[in-house]
CSV table of C-alpha atoms in Angstrom, one decimal:
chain,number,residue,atom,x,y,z
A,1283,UNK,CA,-9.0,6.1,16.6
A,1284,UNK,CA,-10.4,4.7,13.2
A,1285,UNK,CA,-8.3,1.8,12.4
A,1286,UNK,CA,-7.2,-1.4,10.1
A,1287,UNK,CA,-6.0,-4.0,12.2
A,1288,UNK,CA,-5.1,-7.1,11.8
A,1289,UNK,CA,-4.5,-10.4,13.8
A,1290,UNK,CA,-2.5,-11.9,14.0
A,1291,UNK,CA,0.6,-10.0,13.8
A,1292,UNK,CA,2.9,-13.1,12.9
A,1293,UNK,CA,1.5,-16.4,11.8
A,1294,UNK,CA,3.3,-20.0,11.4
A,1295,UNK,CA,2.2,-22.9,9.6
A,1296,UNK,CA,2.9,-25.9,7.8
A,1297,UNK,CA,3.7,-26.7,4.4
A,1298,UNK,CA,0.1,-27.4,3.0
A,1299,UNK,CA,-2.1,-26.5,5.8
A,1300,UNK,CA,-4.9,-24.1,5.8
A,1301,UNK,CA,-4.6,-21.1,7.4
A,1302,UNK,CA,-6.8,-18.0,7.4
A,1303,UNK,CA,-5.9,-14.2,8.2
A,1304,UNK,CA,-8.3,-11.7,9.2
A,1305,UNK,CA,-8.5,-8.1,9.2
A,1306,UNK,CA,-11.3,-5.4,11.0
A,1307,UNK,CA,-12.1,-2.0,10.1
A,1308,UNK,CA,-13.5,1.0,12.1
A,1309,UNK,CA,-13.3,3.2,9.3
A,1310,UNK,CA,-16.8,2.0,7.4
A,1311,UNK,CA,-15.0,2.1,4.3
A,1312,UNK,CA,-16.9,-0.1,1.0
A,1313,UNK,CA,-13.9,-1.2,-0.4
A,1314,UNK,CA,-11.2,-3.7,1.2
A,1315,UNK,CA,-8.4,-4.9,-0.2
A,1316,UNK,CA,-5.6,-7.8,0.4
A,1317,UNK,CA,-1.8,-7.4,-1.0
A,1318,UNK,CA,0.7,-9.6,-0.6
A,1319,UNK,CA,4.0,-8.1,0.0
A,1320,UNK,CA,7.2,-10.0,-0.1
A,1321,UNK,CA,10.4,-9.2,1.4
A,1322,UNK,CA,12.5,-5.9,-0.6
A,1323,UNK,CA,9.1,-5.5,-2.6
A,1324,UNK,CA,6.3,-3.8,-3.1
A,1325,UNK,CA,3.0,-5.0,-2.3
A,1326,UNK,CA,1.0,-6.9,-4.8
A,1327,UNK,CA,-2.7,-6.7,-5.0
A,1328,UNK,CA,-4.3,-10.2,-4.6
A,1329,UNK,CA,-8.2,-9.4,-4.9
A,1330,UNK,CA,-10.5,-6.7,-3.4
A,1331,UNK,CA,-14.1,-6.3,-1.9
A,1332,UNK,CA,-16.3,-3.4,-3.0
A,1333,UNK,CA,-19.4,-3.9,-0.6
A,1334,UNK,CA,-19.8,-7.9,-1.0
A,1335,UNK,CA,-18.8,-8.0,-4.4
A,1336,UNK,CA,-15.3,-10.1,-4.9
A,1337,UNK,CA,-13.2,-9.2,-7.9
A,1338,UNK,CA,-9.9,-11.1,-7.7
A,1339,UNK,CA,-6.7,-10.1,-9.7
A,1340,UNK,CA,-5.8,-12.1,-12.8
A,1341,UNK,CA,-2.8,-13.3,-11.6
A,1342,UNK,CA,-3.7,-14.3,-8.0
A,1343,UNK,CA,-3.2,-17.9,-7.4
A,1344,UNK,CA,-6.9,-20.3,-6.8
A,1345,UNK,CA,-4.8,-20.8,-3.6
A,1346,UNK,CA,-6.0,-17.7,-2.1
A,1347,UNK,CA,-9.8,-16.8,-1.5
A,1348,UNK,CA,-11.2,-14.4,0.6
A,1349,UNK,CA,-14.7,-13.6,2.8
A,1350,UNK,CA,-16.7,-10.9,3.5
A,1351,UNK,CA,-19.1,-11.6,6.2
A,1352,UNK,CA,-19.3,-8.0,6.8
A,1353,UNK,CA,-18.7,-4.3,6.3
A,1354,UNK,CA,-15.9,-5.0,8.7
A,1355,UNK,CA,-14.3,-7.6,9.0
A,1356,UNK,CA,-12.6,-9.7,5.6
A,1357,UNK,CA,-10.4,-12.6,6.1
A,1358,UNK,CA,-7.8,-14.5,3.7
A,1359,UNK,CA,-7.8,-18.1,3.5
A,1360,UNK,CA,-5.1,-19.8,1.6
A,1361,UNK,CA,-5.7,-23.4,1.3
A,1362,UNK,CA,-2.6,-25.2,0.8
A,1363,UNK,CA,0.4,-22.9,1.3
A,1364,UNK,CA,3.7,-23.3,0.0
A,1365,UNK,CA,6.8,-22.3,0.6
A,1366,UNK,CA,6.4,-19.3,-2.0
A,1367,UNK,CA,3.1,-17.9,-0.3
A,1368,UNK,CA,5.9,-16.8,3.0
A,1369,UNK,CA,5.5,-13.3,3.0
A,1370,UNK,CA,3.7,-10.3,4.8
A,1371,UNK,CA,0.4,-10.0,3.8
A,1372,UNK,CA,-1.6,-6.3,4.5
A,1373,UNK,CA,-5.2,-5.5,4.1
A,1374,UNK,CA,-6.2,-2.0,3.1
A,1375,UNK,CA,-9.6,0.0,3.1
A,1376,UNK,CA,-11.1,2.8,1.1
A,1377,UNK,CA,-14.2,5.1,0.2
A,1378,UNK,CA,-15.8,4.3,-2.5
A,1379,UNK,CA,-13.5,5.6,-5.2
A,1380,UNK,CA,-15.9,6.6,-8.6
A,1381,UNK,CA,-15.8,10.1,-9.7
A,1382,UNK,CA,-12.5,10.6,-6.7
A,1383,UNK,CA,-9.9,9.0,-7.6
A,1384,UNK,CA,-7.6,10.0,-5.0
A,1385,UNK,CA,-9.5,8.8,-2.3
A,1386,UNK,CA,-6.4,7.1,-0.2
A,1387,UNK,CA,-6.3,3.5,1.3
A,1388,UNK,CA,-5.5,3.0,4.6
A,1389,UNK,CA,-3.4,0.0,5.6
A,1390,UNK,CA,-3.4,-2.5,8.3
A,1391,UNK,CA,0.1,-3.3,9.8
A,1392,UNK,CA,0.1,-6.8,8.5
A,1393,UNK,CA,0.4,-10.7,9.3
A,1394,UNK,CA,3.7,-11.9,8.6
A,1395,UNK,CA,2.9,-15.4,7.4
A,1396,UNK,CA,6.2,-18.1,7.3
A,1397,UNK,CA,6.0,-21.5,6.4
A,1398,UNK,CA,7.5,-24.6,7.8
B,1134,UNK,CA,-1.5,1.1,-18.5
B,1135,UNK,CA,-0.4,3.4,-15.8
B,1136,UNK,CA,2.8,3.1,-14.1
B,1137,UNK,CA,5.3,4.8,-11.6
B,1138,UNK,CA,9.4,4.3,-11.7
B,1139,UNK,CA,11.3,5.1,-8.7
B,1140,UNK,CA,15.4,5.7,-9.0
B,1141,UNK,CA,17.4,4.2,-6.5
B,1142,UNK,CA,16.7,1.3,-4.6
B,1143,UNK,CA,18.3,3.1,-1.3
B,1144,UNK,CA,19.2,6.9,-0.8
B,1145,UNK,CA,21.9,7.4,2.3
B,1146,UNK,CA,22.1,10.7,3.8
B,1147,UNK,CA,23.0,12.3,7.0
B,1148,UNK,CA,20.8,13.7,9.5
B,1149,UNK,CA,20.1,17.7,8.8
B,1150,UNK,CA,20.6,16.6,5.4
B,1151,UNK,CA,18.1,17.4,2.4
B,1152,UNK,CA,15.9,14.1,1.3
B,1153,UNK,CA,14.8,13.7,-2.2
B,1154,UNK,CA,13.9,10.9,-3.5
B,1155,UNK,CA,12.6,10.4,-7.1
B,1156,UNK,CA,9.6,9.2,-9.1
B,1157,UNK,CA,8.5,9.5,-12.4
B,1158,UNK,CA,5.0,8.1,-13.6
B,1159,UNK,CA,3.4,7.4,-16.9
B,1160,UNK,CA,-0.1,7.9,-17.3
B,1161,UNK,CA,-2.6,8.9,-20.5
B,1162,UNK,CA,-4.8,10.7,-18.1
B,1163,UNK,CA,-4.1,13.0,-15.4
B,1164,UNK,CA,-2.8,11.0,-12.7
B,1165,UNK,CA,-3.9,10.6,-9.1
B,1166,UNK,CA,-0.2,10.5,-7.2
B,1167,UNK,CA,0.3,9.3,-3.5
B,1168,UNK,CA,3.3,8.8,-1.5
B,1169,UNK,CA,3.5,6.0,0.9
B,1170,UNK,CA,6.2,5.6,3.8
B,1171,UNK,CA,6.6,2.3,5.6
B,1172,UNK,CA,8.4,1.3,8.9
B,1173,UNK,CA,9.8,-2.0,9.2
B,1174,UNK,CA,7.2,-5.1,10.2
B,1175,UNK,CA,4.4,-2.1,9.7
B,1176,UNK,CA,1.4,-1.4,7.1
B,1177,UNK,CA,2.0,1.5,4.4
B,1178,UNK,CA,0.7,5.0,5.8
B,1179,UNK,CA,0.2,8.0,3.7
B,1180,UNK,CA,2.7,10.5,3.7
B,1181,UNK,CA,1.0,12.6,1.2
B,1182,UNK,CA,-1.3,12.8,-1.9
B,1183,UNK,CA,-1.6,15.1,-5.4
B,1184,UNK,CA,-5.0,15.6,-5.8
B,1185,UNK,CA,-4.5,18.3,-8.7
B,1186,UNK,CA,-5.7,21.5,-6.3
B,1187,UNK,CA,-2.0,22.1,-6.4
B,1188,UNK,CA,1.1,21.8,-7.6
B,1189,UNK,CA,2.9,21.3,-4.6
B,1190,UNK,CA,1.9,19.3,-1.9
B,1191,UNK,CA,2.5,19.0,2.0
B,1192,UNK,CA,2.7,15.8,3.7
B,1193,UNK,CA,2.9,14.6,7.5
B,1194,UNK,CA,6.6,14.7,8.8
B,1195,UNK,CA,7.5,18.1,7.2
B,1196,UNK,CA,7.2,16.2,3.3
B,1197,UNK,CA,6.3,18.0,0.4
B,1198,UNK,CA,6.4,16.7,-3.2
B,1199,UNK,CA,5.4,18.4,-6.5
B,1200,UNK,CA,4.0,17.7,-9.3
B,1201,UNK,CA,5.8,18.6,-12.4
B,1202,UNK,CA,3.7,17.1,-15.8
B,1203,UNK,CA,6.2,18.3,-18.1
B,1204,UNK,CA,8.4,16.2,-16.5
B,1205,UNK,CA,5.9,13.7,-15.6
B,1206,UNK,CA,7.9,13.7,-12.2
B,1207,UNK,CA,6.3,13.8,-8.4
B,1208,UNK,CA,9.8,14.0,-6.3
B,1209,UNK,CA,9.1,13.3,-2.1
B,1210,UNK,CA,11.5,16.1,-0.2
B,1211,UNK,CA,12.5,16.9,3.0
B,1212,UNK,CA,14.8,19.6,3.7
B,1213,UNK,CA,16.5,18.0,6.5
B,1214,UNK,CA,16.4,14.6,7.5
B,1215,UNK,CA,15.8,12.7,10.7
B,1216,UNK,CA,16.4,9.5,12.4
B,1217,UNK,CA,13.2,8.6,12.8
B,1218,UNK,CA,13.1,9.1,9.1
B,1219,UNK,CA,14.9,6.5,7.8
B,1220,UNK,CA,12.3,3.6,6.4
B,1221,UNK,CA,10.5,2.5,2.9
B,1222,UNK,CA,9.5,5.1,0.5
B,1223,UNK,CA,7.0,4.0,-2.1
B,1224,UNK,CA,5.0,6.0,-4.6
B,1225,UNK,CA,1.9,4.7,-6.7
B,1226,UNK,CA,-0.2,6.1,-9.5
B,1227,UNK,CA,-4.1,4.9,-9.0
B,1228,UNK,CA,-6.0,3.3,-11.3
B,1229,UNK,CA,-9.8,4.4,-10.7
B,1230,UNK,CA,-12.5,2.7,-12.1
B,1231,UNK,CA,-16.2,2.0,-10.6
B,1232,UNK,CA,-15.3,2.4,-7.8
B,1233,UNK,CA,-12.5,0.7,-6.9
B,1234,UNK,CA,-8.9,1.9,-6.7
B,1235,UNK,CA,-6.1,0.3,-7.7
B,1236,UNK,CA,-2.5,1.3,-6.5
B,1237,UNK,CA,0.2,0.7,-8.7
B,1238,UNK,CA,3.5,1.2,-6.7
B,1239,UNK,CA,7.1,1.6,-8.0
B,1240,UNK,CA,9.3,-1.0,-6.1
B,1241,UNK,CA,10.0,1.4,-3.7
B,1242,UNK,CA,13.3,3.6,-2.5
B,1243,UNK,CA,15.0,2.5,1.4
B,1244,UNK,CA,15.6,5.8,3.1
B,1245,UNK,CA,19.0,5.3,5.2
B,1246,UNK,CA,19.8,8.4,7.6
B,1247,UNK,CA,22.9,8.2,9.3
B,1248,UNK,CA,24.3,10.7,12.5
């Protein structure tokens, strides 16, 4: 079956070390996306990829970036985590959206990302 | 901007039991609507989407929701609930523009189904 997955499914690291998330697609979808999603809330989108082009929320910390070596695959890299960046993180794909604007994203099932 | 308010934080019911649970949105422009159900430690999968062919829509799992604009309202139902039922509930208005989509969820509604 087409698919989002993501590895891996829980993640530990220290305060203030790097640490990168990745996520694959079978679907061949253009556009990927990264929310983070914290515990009793909903998710909250960080930046998204349409083809290679990057277009990061206002509010997403310079903590986060993201790559796009490929169609499918994107990964998260946050650079110096905190205790506040502890959350699930999920990845999502789409169609292109323009002109169909119900095109629905499909969602990986997440990294759960704590902090020590 | 567009935006999506769901009532109740958690909805308790018993199994056999009707589901509803509630969401009004706020949009300038006809909205694209989308339910979203999500298990715990699991991604968001679609339950079900308004795509303005009709009024009332079908879902997986036996949901339905329908759109009502004069009430600006797109309810999730279920006329009787299941165990396996019990989960997140989240609906989002999207945002469309070159290209990209952008969900914008209410803070979502915990389905609790007791025996």
């Amino acid at each position: 079956d087409a698919m989002v997955i993501q590895n891996p499914r829980y993640q530990v690291t220290q305060f203030g070390k790097p640490v990168t998330l990745s996520c694959s697609q079978t679907l061949n979808h253009n556009v990927m996306y990264w929310y983070q999603q914290k515990s009793s809330q909903a998710p909250k989108l960080l930046f998204h990829y349409y083809d290679k082009d990057f277009n990061n929320e206002a509010d997403t910390p310079d903590n986060f970036q993201s790559r796009r070596p490929n169609t499918s695959f994107c990964f998260l890299d946050i650079r110096s985590p905190g205790l506040g960046d502890a959350a699930m993180y999920l990845c999502a794909t789409s169609r292109d959206s323009r002109g169909r604007g119900n095109q629905p994203q499909h969602f990986g099932d997440g990294t759960r990302l704590s902090i020590l | 901007a567009q935006s999506v308010t769901q009532l109740g934080s958690h909805v308790s019911v018993s199994e056999g039991a009707l589901v509803l649970l509630r969401c009004n949105y706020s949009s300038s422009v006809p909205p694209y609507l989308f339910w979203y159900v999500q298990y715990p430690n699991q991604g968001l999968q679609l339950l079900l989407k308004y795509t303005s062919a009709a009024t009332l829509v079908k879902g997986i799992n036996g949901f339905e929701a329908e759109f009502k604009k004069s009430e600006t309202s797109f309810h999730l139902t279920k006329p009787s609930a299941h165990m396996s039922d019990a989960a997140e509930y989240f609906c989002a208005v999207s945002e469309s523009s070159a290209g990209f989509q952008k969900l914008v969820f209410g803070t979502g509604t915990r389905l609790l189904v007791s025996p």
